[in-house]
Amino acid sequence: MRINDNYLKLKAGYLFPEIARRVSAFAHANPDAQIIKLGIGDVTEPLPEVCREAMHAAIDDMGDPSRFHGYGPEQGYAWLREKIAQLDYQTRGCKIDADEIFVSDGSKCDTGNILDILGKGNTIAVLDPVYPVYVDTNVMAGNTGAASDDGKYDGLVYLPVTADNDFTPELPKQKVDIIYLCYPNNPTGAVASKAALKQWVDYARDNEAIILFDAAYEAFITDPDIPHSIYEIEGARDVAIEFRSFSKNAGFTGTRCAFTVVPKSLTGKASDGSDVEVHKLWNRRQSTKFNGVSYIVQRGAEAVYTDVGRQQVGELVSFYLENARLIREALSAQGMNVYGGVNAPYVWIKAPNGMTSWDLFDKLLNEAHVVGTPGSGFGAAGEGYFRISAFNSRANVEAALDRITSNLAV
Amino acid sequence: MRINDNYLKLKAGYLFPEIARRVSAFAHANPDAQIIKLGIGDVTEPLPEVCREAMHAAIDDMGDPSRFHGYGPEQGYAWLREKIAQLDYQTRGCKIDADEIFVSDGSKCDTGNILDILGKGNTIAVLDPVYPVYVDTNVMAGNTGAASDDGKYDGLVYLPVTADNDFTPELPKQKVDIIYLCYPNNPTGAVASKAALKQWVDYARDNEAIILFDAAYEAFITDPDIPHSIYEIEGARDVAIEFRSFSKNAGFTGTRCAFTVVPKSLTGKASDGSDVEVHKLWNRRQSTKFNGVSYIVQRGAEAVYTDVGRQQVGELVSFYLENARLIREALSAQGMNVYGGVNAPYVWIKAPNGMTSWDLFDKLLNEAHVVGTPGSGFGAAGEGYFRISAFNSRANVEAALDRITSNLAV
């Protein structure tokens, strides 16, 4: 039996397992250290009460034959899809219908699985630094060549985003077919204006390209001029798929629910040059390879769209944004160059004194017992940068900042 | 943007959506008909109380910062993996460790996704009739050619199982690299003896092939001589992946939890001829493209392994097996040839009087308002057969049988 050789091209491992390995080694050597993790973007605060109540009720449904739920629609229950379409899209003027929403168990899954329905031979562009899943899943799918020493894979088009270009990528110089965008951005915390997104939509329309738009952090946008969805841009329905999640707004990282929007007007090309509806392909993929999200969890997600749900989610988001503000201010006061953390839960800092990203990682771990994420783990252009996540309790954030500002010799 | 053309090779649609279409059309034309569904294998009875209690407690955990769970291990929590390894495997003499268990949201997902890590150019064998997901996912992955008129895809090796060979496939005449087996079988309800499975394990070892063993229905085995796991066969650790689910034993079709066993001793070949551990590839796949199963649901699954959980699951399984017995007896008394339904929740019948599978489907729907599954939907060799599922309430099963035996003109 032959294995998929493309996996052998993958570099030493997904970023976060490598961080876990170093933290584990440090903890083993320093058993008394109280390590504070501001690394992966994992929420810490309780699930909104309204979600817990809805899930309790759903479990009770499962105990009553007349209210028991077996297999649900692979695409998600209509009562959830309709609320998403109405409250996340239609109220913002986006023409998205309920049957264009596919409920799933995670945006990480969907951003990876979407490659199932895309063909070979596409030219693919990603920002650099970038959420590693976009790159690694393309490597696995055979859409790249081998990696060079700086971690770049042959065949991918990297669009650098650094302080030099204000974390705003230039349009690709060559024609690309697939573009991954993530706004508010992971890892840099940058946001995209309407004008910036319109440039991308226009580019995609002009080049018969498709935009894979990851909006997992849209709830953190407080500036009314920043679009929450790519579909707020005229014409995006024909060129974009959007990924959304309940992980970061409602704290569902351990509860698992997300959704992907595939408009019916989006088409791709078959090898004979004919147009094929991407919605039909994704529907077939999900019907065949997925069995829908737990009924219990979907009821929890539905509760997010009630008035009290929106209020409770709003409070959670505000809590983490306040953490981000504290991080920004403390590190700025320390003399660091600080980016992001406004309209986004990630603060992106420049490692001082020419340190590499992993230098700063090891320094923070060793001297302050604080875990962050090395920017170079997100791509070659992230070298010298470092991500601090605002997802933690207030006490932990304050303690971490206190240690950094008082203990760290920079 | 180029789409994956392989999707265009897929025949008119996954079997169950076509059934749903016909049932919907009938219901629309006959709004007063009380349709009873014995079609898809979807459970109807309440979730075991012990699972509901565990999930209620897990939701309460999510409301307390000190017990809140964010991202869990992509492979599943150790407390669940350890119980699976011990109680499903080690107590049966199978040498399977906890870190060889990958908890997932469904066996349908896993049997499809497993192709991500397998290479191109493998020769793939399936039984005929067969669970359609095995075939369709190979079509999507580009492992087949086009379909012929009888629904067979070029490039797949079909091993017919009919009454003529007692639903026991012959070993393939040519060398194959991947073999899908499902026991207790969906759709025929046949089981495999230890001797039969040993033949397959020996074949795989002799031919450097891999067995994808779907044991989703193992809980229905009551005969103590029938193996529950492929790993009860000596040497299977080196050649087999096993898929298991909580859907059919504990009634989790709408709750979503399953697991896949990938032994560390299982290897495949890279293109340079070297051996590669399949476990590492699947671990990398799951870490990159999956975020684990809901903490709440995993706590529900864990409860299955308590003493009271095992008792409650046992009662559920016995309930459906009694349905199967009633179906077998009623249809046998009607003069039909009836197979399966012992050690399995599916009864497989021969359509009488030379009817095709869809003839019998339409007849049962029109004359008895009962929905089953046409055997031809599972493959060319299923033509003339029909699957009746034992998953329904006792009242519905009895009503369906009463209508079939009294109304059906056969």
mmCIF file with all atom_site columns, N, CA, C and O in Angstrom, chain A residues 1-4 42 47 56 60 62 71 108 116-117 119 122 136 208 254 269 271 284-285 287 295, chain B residues 1-5 7 42 47 56 60 62 71 108 116-117 119 122 136 208 254 269 284 287 295:
data_model
loop_
_atom_site.group_PDB
_atom_site.id
_atom_site.type_symbol
_atom_site.label_atom_id
_atom_site.label_alt_id
_atom_site.label_comp_id
_atom_site.label_asym_id
_atom_site.label_entity_id
_atom_site.label_seq_id
_atom_site.pdbx_PDB_ins_code
_atom_site.Cartn_x
_atom_site.Cartn_y
_atom_site.Cartn_z
_atom_site.occupancy
_atom_site.B_iso_or_equiv
_atom_site.pdbx_formal_charge
_atom_site.auth_seq_id
_atom_site.auth_comp_id
_atom_site.auth_asym_id
_atom_site.auth_atom_id
_atom_site.pdbx_PDB_model_num
ATOM 1   N N  . MET A 1 1   ? 0.840   -1.192 0.000   1.00 0.00 ? 1   MET A N  1
ATOM 2   C CA . MET A 1 1   ? 0.000   0.000  0.000   1.00 0.00 ? 1   MET A CA 1
ATOM 3   C C  . MET A 1 1   ? 0.875   1.240  0.000   1.00 0.00 ? 1   MET A C  1
ATOM 4   O O  . MET A 1 1   ? 1.748   1.389  0.818   1.00 0.00 ? 1   MET A O  1
ATOM 5   N N  . ARG A 1 2   ? 0.599   2.126  -0.930  1.00 0.00 ? 2   ARG A N  1
ATOM 6   C CA . ARG A 1 2   ? 1.363   3.365  -1.063  1.00 0.00 ? 2   ARG A CA 1
ATOM 7   C C  . ARG A 1 2   ? 0.747   4.470  -0.209  1.00 0.00 ? 2   ARG A C  1
ATOM 8   O O  . ARG A 1 2   ? -0.479  4.660  -0.236  1.00 0.00 ? 2   ARG A O  1
ATOM 9   N N  . ILE A 1 3   ? 1.583   5.180  0.521   1.00 0.00 ? 3   ILE A N  1
ATOM 10  C CA . ILE A 1 3   ? 1.085   6.305  1.299   1.00 0.00 ? 3   ILE A CA 1
ATOM 11  C C  . ILE A 1 3   ? 1.168   7.580  0.462   1.00 0.00 ? 3   ILE A C  1
ATOM 12  O O  . ILE A 1 3   ? 1.779   7.602  -0.620  1.00 0.00 ? 3   ILE A O  1
ATOM 13  N N  . ASN A 1 4   ? 0.551   8.627  0.974   1.00 0.00 ? 4   ASN A N  1
ATOM 14  C CA . ASN A 1 4   ? 0.577   9.930  0.312   1.00 0.00 ? 4   ASN A CA 1
ATOM 15  C C  . ASN A 1 4   ? 1.913   10.602 0.614   1.00 0.00 ? 4   ASN A C  1
ATOM 16  O O  . ASN A 1 4   ? 2.120   11.142 1.698   1.00 0.00 ? 4   ASN A O  1
ATOM 17  N N  . ASP A 1 42  ? -6.720  30.245 22.409  1.00 0.00 ? 42  ASP A N  1
ATOM 18  C CA . ASP A 1 42  ? -7.758  29.433 23.042  1.00 0.00 ? 42  ASP A CA 1
ATOM 19  C C  . ASP A 1 42  ? -8.431  30.208 24.156  1.00 0.00 ? 42  ASP A C  1
ATOM 20  O O  . ASP A 1 42  ? -7.762  30.749 25.043  1.00 0.00 ? 42  ASP A O  1
ATOM 21  N N  . LEU A 1 47  ? -18.513 29.378 28.947  1.00 0.00 ? 47  LEU A N  1
ATOM 22  C CA . LEU A 1 47  ? -19.491 29.477 27.858  1.00 0.00 ? 47  LEU A CA 1
ATOM 23  C C  . LEU A 1 47  ? -20.630 30.376 28.311  1.00 0.00 ? 47  LEU A C  1
ATOM 24  O O  . LEU A 1 47  ? -21.047 30.311 29.462  1.00 0.00 ? 47  LEU A O  1
ATOM 25  N N  . HIS A 1 56  ? -28.402 22.220 27.705  1.00 0.00 ? 56  HIS A N  1
ATOM 26  C CA . HIS A 1 56  ? -29.082 21.385 28.710  1.00 0.00 ? 56  HIS A CA 1
ATOM 27  C C  . HIS A 1 56  ? -30.459 20.937 28.182  1.00 0.00 ? 56  HIS A C  1
ATOM 28  O O  . HIS A 1 56  ? -30.834 19.767 28.288  1.00 0.00 ? 56  HIS A O  1
ATOM 29  N N  . ASP A 1 60  ? -31.973 17.121 27.244  1.00 0.00 ? 60  ASP A N  1
ATOM 30  C CA . ASP A 1 60  ? -33.262 16.582 27.696  1.00 0.00 ? 60  ASP A CA 1
ATOM 31  C C  . ASP A 1 60  ? -34.106 16.116 26.505  1.00 0.00 ? 60  ASP A C  1
ATOM 32  O O  . ASP A 1 60  ? -34.795 15.095 26.588  1.00 0.00 ? 60  ASP A O  1
ATOM 33  N N  . MET A 1 62  ? -32.989 14.729 23.953  1.00 0.00 ? 62  MET A N  1
ATOM 34  C CA . MET A 1 62  ? -32.435 13.433 23.541  1.00 0.00 ? 62  MET A CA 1
ATOM 35  C C  . MET A 1 62  ? -32.880 12.291 24.455  1.00 0.00 ? 62  MET A C  1
ATOM 36  O O  . MET A 1 62  ? -32.630 11.127 24.159  1.00 0.00 ? 62  MET A O  1
ATOM 37  N N  . TYR A 1 71  ? -29.653 11.343 13.084  1.00 0.00 ? 71  TYR A N  1
ATOM 38  C CA . TYR A 1 71  ? -28.912 12.083 12.060  1.00 0.00 ? 71  TYR A CA 1
ATOM 39  C C  . TYR A 1 71  ? -29.651 13.366 11.717  1.00 0.00 ? 71  TYR A C  1
ATOM 40  O O  . TYR A 1 71  ? -30.846 13.353 11.436  1.00 0.00 ? 71  TYR A O  1
ATOM 41  N N  . LYS A 1 108 ? -11.087 25.257 11.162  1.00 0.00 ? 108 LYS A N  1
ATOM 42  C CA . LYS A 1 108 ? -9.830  24.598 10.796  1.00 0.00 ? 108 LYS A CA 1
ATOM 43  C C  . LYS A 1 108 ? -10.141 23.434 9.859   1.00 0.00 ? 108 LYS A C  1
ATOM 44  O O  . LYS A 1 108 ? -9.471  23.261 8.829   1.00 0.00 ? 108 LYS A O  1
ATOM 45  N N  . ASP A 1 116 ? -10.567 19.607 -0.963  1.00 0.00 ? 116 ASP A N  1
ATOM 46  C CA . ASP A 1 116 ? -11.133 18.404 -1.596  1.00 0.00 ? 116 ASP A CA 1
ATOM 47  C C  . ASP A 1 116 ? -11.816 18.720 -2.922  1.00 0.00 ? 116 ASP A C  1
ATOM 48  O O  . ASP A 1 116 ? -11.807 17.892 -3.836  1.00 0.00 ? 116 ASP A O  1
ATOM 49  N N  . ILE A 1 117 ? -12.469 19.881 -2.980  1.00 0.00 ? 117 ILE A N  1
ATOM 50  C CA . ILE A 1 117 ? -13.294 20.169 -4.161  1.00 0.00 ? 117 ILE A CA 1
ATOM 51  C C  . ILE A 1 117 ? -12.576 21.060 -5.165  1.00 0.00 ? 117 ILE A C  1
ATOM 52  O O  . ILE A 1 117 ? -13.117 21.347 -6.220  1.00 0.00 ? 117 ILE A O  1
ATOM 53  N N  . GLY A 1 119 ? -9.343  21.893 -7.730  1.00 0.00 ? 119 GLY A N  1
ATOM 54  C CA . GLY A 1 119 ? -8.564  21.047 -8.627  1.00 0.00 ? 119 GLY A CA 1
ATOM 55  C C  . GLY A 1 119 ? -7.066  21.201 -8.451  1.00 0.00 ? 119 GLY A C  1
ATOM 56  O O  . GLY A 1 119 ? -6.582  22.013 -7.652  1.00 0.00 ? 119 GLY A O  1
ATOM 57  N N  . ASN A 1 122 ? -3.929  24.767 -9.713  1.00 0.00 ? 122 ASN A N  1
ATOM 58  C CA . ASN A 1 122 ? -4.223  26.154 -9.380  1.00 0.00 ? 122 ASN A CA 1
ATOM 59  C C  . ASN A 1 122 ? -2.982  26.828 -8.791  1.00 0.00 ? 122 ASN A C  1
ATOM 60  O O  . ASN A 1 122 ? -2.210  26.197 -8.067  1.00 0.00 ? 122 ASN A O  1
ATOM 61  N N  . ASP A 1 136 ? -0.107  24.073 5.215   1.00 0.00 ? 136 ASP A N  1
ATOM 62  C CA . ASP A 1 136 ? 0.119   22.636 5.422   1.00 0.00 ? 136 ASP A CA 1
ATOM 63  C C  . ASP A 1 136 ? -0.899  21.786 4.673   1.00 0.00 ? 136 ASP A C  1
ATOM 64  O O  . ASP A 1 136 ? -0.561  20.716 4.148   1.00 0.00 ? 136 ASP A O  1
ATOM 65  N N  . GLU A 1 208 ? -10.644 35.532 -12.657 1.00 0.00 ? 208 GLU A N  1
ATOM 66  C CA . GLU A 1 208 ? -11.382 34.274 -12.443 1.00 0.00 ? 208 GLU A CA 1
ATOM 67  C C  . GLU A 1 208 ? -10.762 33.483 -11.307 1.00 0.00 ? 208 GLU A C  1
ATOM 68  O O  . GLU A 1 208 ? -10.603 32.260 -11.367 1.00 0.00 ? 208 GLU A O  1
ATOM 69  N N  . GLY A 1 254 ? -13.803 24.404 22.700  1.00 0.00 ? 254 GLY A N  1
ATOM 70  C CA . GLY A 1 254 ? -13.944 23.024 23.158  1.00 0.00 ? 254 GLY A CA 1
ATOM 71  C C  . GLY A 1 254 ? -15.328 22.457 22.929  1.00 0.00 ? 254 GLY A C  1
ATOM 72  O O  . GLY A 1 254 ? -15.581 21.285 23.241  1.00 0.00 ? 254 GLY A O  1
ATOM 73  N N  . LYS A 1 269 ? -13.905 26.325 -12.826 1.00 0.00 ? 269 LYS A N  1
ATOM 74  C CA . LYS A 1 269 ? -13.797 25.757 -14.172 1.00 0.00 ? 269 LYS A CA 1
ATOM 75  C C  . LYS A 1 269 ? -13.501 24.264 -14.099 1.00 0.00 ? 269 LYS A C  1
ATOM 76  O O  . LYS A 1 269 ? -12.595 23.838 -13.376 1.00 0.00 ? 269 LYS A O  1
ATOM 77  N N  . SER A 1 271 ? -12.152 20.873 -16.299 1.00 0.00 ? 271 SER A N  1
ATOM 78  C CA . SER A 1 271 ? -11.010 20.821 -17.215 1.00 0.00 ? 271 SER A CA 1
ATOM 79  C C  . SER A 1 271 ? -11.433 21.067 -18.664 1.00 0.00 ? 271 SER A C  1
ATOM 80  O O  . SER A 1 271 ? -10.612 21.434 -19.495 1.00 0.00 ? 271 SER A O  1
ATOM 81  N N  . ARG A 1 284 ? -22.009 18.125 -1.988  1.00 0.00 ? 284 ARG A N  1
ATOM 82  C CA . ARG A 1 284 ? -21.741 16.702 -2.208  1.00 0.00 ? 284 ARG A CA 1
ATOM 83  C C  . ARG A 1 284 ? -20.626 16.214 -1.288  1.00 0.00 ? 284 ARG A C  1
ATOM 84  O O  . ARG A 1 284 ? -20.709 15.129 -0.718  1.00 0.00 ? 284 ARG A O  1
ATOM 85  N N  . ARG A 1 285 ? -19.597 17.022 -1.120  1.00 0.00 ? 285 ARG A N  1
ATOM 86  C CA . ARG A 1 285 ? -18.495 16.665 -0.227  1.00 0.00 ? 285 ARG A CA 1
ATOM 87  C C  . ARG A 1 285 ? -19.013 16.482 1.194   1.00 0.00 ? 285 ARG A C  1
ATOM 88  O O  . ARG A 1 285 ? -18.720 15.502 1.863   1.00 0.00 ? 285 ARG A O  1
ATOM 89  N N  . SER A 1 287 ? -22.111 15.999 2.257   1.00 0.00 ? 287 SER A N  1
ATOM 90  C CA . SER A 1 287 ? -23.097 14.912 2.365   1.00 0.00 ? 287 SER A CA 1
ATOM 91  C C  . SER A 1 287 ? -22.407 13.556 2.424   1.00 0.00 ? 287 SER A C  1
ATOM 92  O O  . SER A 1 287 ? -22.897 12.634 3.067   1.00 0.00 ? 287 SER A O  1
ATOM 93  N N  . TYR A 1 295 ? -26.506 17.702 17.423  1.00 0.00 ? 295 TYR A N  1
ATOM 94  C CA . TYR A 1 295 ? -27.745 18.455 17.660  1.00 0.00 ? 295 TYR A CA 1
ATOM 95  C C  . TYR A 1 295 ? -27.605 19.339 18.894  1.00 0.00 ? 295 TYR A C  1
ATOM 96  O O  . TYR A 1 295 ? -28.022 20.503 18.904  1.00 0.00 ? 295 TYR A O  1
ATOM 97  N N  . MET B 1 1   ? -10.178 29.569 -11.459 1.00 0.00 ? 1   MET B N  1
ATOM 98  C CA . MET B 1 1   ? -9.953  28.526 -10.456 1.00 0.00 ? 1   MET B CA 1
ATOM 99  C C  . MET B 1 1   ? -10.509 27.198 -10.980 1.00 0.00 ? 1   MET B C  1
ATOM 100 O O  . MET B 1 1   ? -11.653 27.120 -11.382 1.00 0.00 ? 1   MET B O  1
ATOM 101 N N  . ARG B 1 2   ? -9.656  26.211 -10.936 1.00 0.00 ? 2   ARG B N  1
ATOM 102 C CA . ARG B 1 2   ? -10.057 24.882 -11.411 1.00 0.00 ? 2   ARG B CA 1
ATOM 103 C C  . ARG B 1 2   ? -10.679 24.081 -10.280 1.00 0.00 ? 2   ARG B C  1
ATOM 104 O O  . ARG B 1 2   ? -10.142 24.045 -9.168  1.00 0.00 ? 2   ARG B O  1
ATOM 105 N N  . ILE B 1 3   ? -11.792 23.414 -10.558 1.00 0.00 ? 3   ILE B N  1
ATOM 106 C CA . ILE B 1 3   ? -12.424 22.549 -9.566  1.00 0.00 ? 3   ILE B CA 1
ATOM 107 C C  . ILE B 1 3   ? -11.881 21.134 -9.719  1.00 0.00 ? 3   ILE B C  1
ATOM 108 O O  . ILE B 1 3   ? -11.194 20.803 -10.698 1.00 0.00 ? 3   ILE B O  1
ATOM 109 N N  . ASN B 1 4   ? -12.177 20.299 -8.738  1.00 0.00 ? 4   ASN B N  1
ATOM 110 C CA . ASN B 1 4   ? -11.789 18.890 -8.764  1.00 0.00 ? 4   ASN B CA 1
ATOM 111 C C  . ASN B 1 4   ? -12.744 18.131 -9.673  1.00 0.00 ? 4   ASN B C  1
ATOM 112 O O  . ASN B 1 4   ? -13.874 17.810 -9.303  1.00 0.00 ? 4   ASN B O  1
ATOM 113 N N  . ASP B 1 5   ? -12.267 17.848 -10.875 1.00 0.00 ? 5   ASP B N  1
ATOM 114 C CA . ASP B 1 5   ? -13.106 17.207 -11.897 1.00 0.00 ? 5   ASP B CA 1
ATOM 115 C C  . ASP B 1 5   ? -13.599 15.828 -11.490 1.00 0.00 ? 5   ASP B C  1
ATOM 116 O O  . ASP B 1 5   ? -14.579 15.340 -12.061 1.00 0.00 ? 5   ASP B O  1
ATOM 117 N N  . TYR B 1 7   ? -15.216 14.955 -9.074  1.00 0.00 ? 7   TYR B N  1
ATOM 118 C CA . TYR B 1 7   ? -16.597 15.015 -8.578  1.00 0.00 ? 7   TYR B CA 1
ATOM 119 C C  . TYR B 1 7   ? -17.616 14.835 -9.704  1.00 0.00 ? 7   TYR B C  1
ATOM 120 O O  . TYR B 1 7   ? -18.733 14.392 -9.468  1.00 0.00 ? 7   TYR B O  1
ATOM 121 N N  . ASP B 1 42  ? -30.780 4.828  11.144  1.00 0.00 ? 42  ASP B N  1
ATOM 122 C CA . ASP B 1 42  ? -30.769 5.885  12.146  1.00 0.00 ? 42  ASP B CA 1
ATOM 123 C C  . ASP B 1 42  ? -31.553 5.457  13.371  1.00 0.00 ? 42  ASP B C  1
ATOM 124 O O  . ASP B 1 42  ? -32.705 5.025  13.267  1.00 0.00 ? 42  ASP B O  1
ATOM 125 N N  . LEU B 1 47  ? -31.204 8.613  24.100  1.00 0.00 ? 47  LEU B N  1
ATOM 126 C CA . LEU B 1 47  ? -29.814 8.423  24.542  1.00 0.00 ? 47  LEU B CA 1
ATOM 127 C C  . LEU B 1 47  ? -29.822 7.795  25.924  1.00 0.00 ? 47  LEU B C  1
ATOM 128 O O  . LEU B 1 47  ? -30.643 8.174  26.761  1.00 0.00 ? 47  LEU B O  1
ATOM 129 N N  . HIS B 1 56  ? -24.752 16.606 30.847  1.00 0.00 ? 56  HIS B N  1
ATOM 130 C CA . HIS B 1 56  ? -25.223 17.717 31.687  1.00 0.00 ? 56  HIS B CA 1
ATOM 131 C C  . HIS B 1 56  ? -24.087 18.213 32.588  1.00 0.00 ? 56  HIS B C  1
ATOM 132 O O  . HIS B 1 56  ? -23.859 19.415 32.724  1.00 0.00 ? 56  HIS B O  1
ATOM 133 N N  . ASP B 1 60  ? -22.071 21.915 32.734  1.00 0.00 ? 60  ASP B N  1
ATOM 134 C CA . ASP B 1 60  ? -21.827 22.699 33.954  1.00 0.00 ? 60  ASP B CA 1
ATOM 135 C C  . ASP B 1 60  ? -20.339 23.012 34.111  1.00 0.00 ? 60  ASP B C  1
ATOM 136 O O  . ASP B 1 60  ? -19.980 24.114 34.543  1.00 0.00 ? 60  ASP B O  1
ATOM 137 N N  . MET B 1 62  ? -18.389 23.674 31.770  1.00 0.00 ? 62  MET B N  1
ATOM 138 C CA . MET B 1 62  ? -18.100 24.767 30.838  1.00 0.00 ? 62  MET B CA 1
ATOM 139 C C  . MET B 1 62  ? -18.564 26.121 31.359  1.00 0.00 ? 62  MET B C  1
ATOM 140 O O  . MET B 1 62  ? -18.261 27.158 30.760  1.00 0.00 ? 62  MET B O  1
ATOM 141 N N  . TYR B 1 71  ? -9.822  24.218 23.583  1.00 0.00 ? 71  TYR B N  1
ATOM 142 C CA . TYR B 1 71  ? -9.336  23.187 22.659  1.00 0.00 ? 71  TYR B CA 1
ATOM 143 C C  . TYR B 1 71  ? -8.873  21.962 23.436  1.00 0.00 ? 71  TYR B C  1
ATOM 144 O O  . TYR B 1 71  ? -8.087  22.065 24.381  1.00 0.00 ? 71  TYR B O  1
ATOM 145 N N  . LYS B 1 108 ? -18.215 7.878  9.278   1.00 0.00 ? 108 LYS B N  1
ATOM 146 C CA . LYS B 1 108 ? -18.372 8.280  7.885   1.00 0.00 ? 108 LYS B CA 1
ATOM 147 C C  . LYS B 1 108 ? -17.259 9.258  7.523   1.00 0.00 ? 108 LYS B C  1
ATOM 148 O O  . LYS B 1 108 ? -16.608 9.115  6.481   1.00 0.00 ? 108 LYS B O  1
ATOM 149 N N  . ASP B 1 116 ? -6.970  10.730 2.611   1.00 0.00 ? 116 ASP B N  1
ATOM 150 C CA . ASP B 1 116 ? -6.003  11.836 2.594   1.00 0.00 ? 116 ASP B CA 1
ATOM 151 C C  . ASP B 1 116 ? -4.568  11.339 2.727   1.00 0.00 ? 116 ASP B C  1
ATOM 152 O O  . ASP B 1 116 ? -3.654  11.936 2.158   1.00 0.00 ? 116 ASP B O  1
ATOM 153 N N  . ILE B 1 117 ? -4.375  10.302 3.523   1.00 0.00 ? 117 ILE B N  1
ATOM 154 C CA . ILE B 1 117 ? -2.996  9.881  3.823   1.00 0.00 ? 117 ILE B CA 1
ATOM 155 C C  . ILE B 1 117 ? -2.549  8.706  2.952   1.00 0.00 ? 117 ILE B C  1
ATOM 156 O O  . ILE B 1 117 ? -1.404  8.273  3.059   1.00 0.00 ? 117 ILE B O  1
ATOM 157 N N  . GLY B 1 119 ? -1.821  6.917  -0.789  1.00 0.00 ? 119 GLY B N  1
ATOM 158 C CA . GLY B 1 119 ? -1.266  7.436  -2.026  1.00 0.00 ? 119 GLY B CA 1
ATOM 159 C C  . GLY B 1 119 ? -2.114  7.151  -3.257  1.00 0.00 ? 119 GLY B C  1
ATOM 160 O O  . GLY B 1 119 ? -3.148  6.486  -3.189  1.00 0.00 ? 119 GLY B O  1
ATOM 161 N N  . ASN B 1 122 ? -2.840  3.017  -5.798  1.00 0.00 ? 122 ASN B N  1
ATOM 162 C CA . ASN B 1 122 ? -3.193  1.785  -5.105  1.00 0.00 ? 122 ASN B CA 1
ATOM 163 C C  . ASN B 1 122 ? -4.355  1.088  -5.816  1.00 0.00 ? 122 ASN B C  1
ATOM 164 O O  . ASN B 1 122 ? -5.251  1.741  -6.347  1.00 0.00 ? 122 ASN B O  1
ATOM 165 N N  . ASP B 1 136 ? -17.692 6.313  -3.141  1.00 0.00 ? 136 ASP B N  1
ATOM 166 C CA . ASP B 1 136 ? -17.792 7.711  -3.563  1.00 0.00 ? 136 ASP B CA 1
ATOM 167 C C  . ASP B 1 136 ? -16.563 8.518  -3.154  1.00 0.00 ? 136 ASP B C  1
ATOM 168 O O  . ASP B 1 136 ? -16.105 9.394  -3.898  1.00 0.00 ? 136 ASP B O  1
ATOM 169 N N  . GLU B 1 208 ? 1.332   -7.142 1.203   1.00 0.00 ? 208 GLU B N  1
ATOM 170 C CA . GLU B 1 208 ? 1.644   -5.777 1.666   1.00 0.00 ? 208 GLU B CA 1
ATOM 171 C C  . GLU B 1 208 ? 0.459   -4.844 1.433   1.00 0.00 ? 208 GLU B C  1
ATOM 172 O O  . GLU B 1 208 ? 0.605   -3.705 1.004   1.00 0.00 ? 208 GLU B O  1
ATOM 173 N N  . GLY B 1 254 ? -27.109 11.492 16.293  1.00 0.00 ? 254 GLY B N  1
ATOM 174 C CA . GLY B 1 254 ? -27.279 12.942 16.320  1.00 0.00 ? 254 GLY B CA 1
ATOM 175 C C  . GLY B 1 254 ? -26.383 13.629 17.331  1.00 0.00 ? 254 GLY B C  1
ATOM 176 O O  . GLY B 1 254 ? -26.390 14.855 17.435  1.00 0.00 ? 254 GLY B O  1
ATOM 177 N N  . LYS B 1 269 ? 4.145   2.142  2.057   1.00 0.00 ? 269 LYS B N  1
ATOM 178 C CA . LYS B 1 269 ? 5.366   2.414  1.291   1.00 0.00 ? 269 LYS B CA 1
ATOM 179 C C  . LYS B 1 269 ? 5.370   3.838  0.746   1.00 0.00 ? 269 LYS B C  1
ATOM 180 O O  . LYS B 1 269 ? 4.380   4.294  0.158   1.00 0.00 ? 269 LYS B O  1
ATOM 181 N N  . ARG B 1 284 ? -0.767  13.448 11.981  1.00 0.00 ? 284 ARG B N  1
ATOM 182 C CA . ARG B 1 284 ? -0.511  14.742 11.366  1.00 0.00 ? 284 ARG B CA 1
ATOM 183 C C  . ARG B 1 284 ? -1.751  15.264 10.658  1.00 0.00 ? 284 ARG B C  1
ATOM 184 O O  . ARG B 1 284 ? -2.080  16.456 10.732  1.00 0.00 ? 284 ARG B O  1
ATOM 185 N N  . SER B 1 287 ? -4.196  16.417 13.402  1.00 0.00 ? 287 SER B N  1
ATOM 186 C CA . SER B 1 287 ? -3.717  17.624 14.089  1.00 0.00 ? 287 SER B CA 1
ATOM 187 C C  . SER B 1 287 ? -3.894  18.861 13.219  1.00 0.00 ? 287 SER B C  1
ATOM 188 O O  . SER B 1 287 ? -4.128  19.958 13.724  1.00 0.00 ? 287 SER B O  1
ATOM 189 N N  . TYR B 1 295 ? -15.889 18.546 23.934  1.00 0.00 ? 295 TYR B N  1
ATOM 190 C CA . TYR B 1 295 ? -15.646 18.035 25.299  1.00 0.00 ? 295 TYR B CA 1
ATOM 191 C C  . TYR B 1 295 ? -16.926 17.424 25.873  1.00 0.00 ? 295 TYR B C  1
ATOM 192 O O  . TYR B 1 295 ? -16.893 16.352 26.498  1.00 0.00 ? 295 TYR B O  1
#
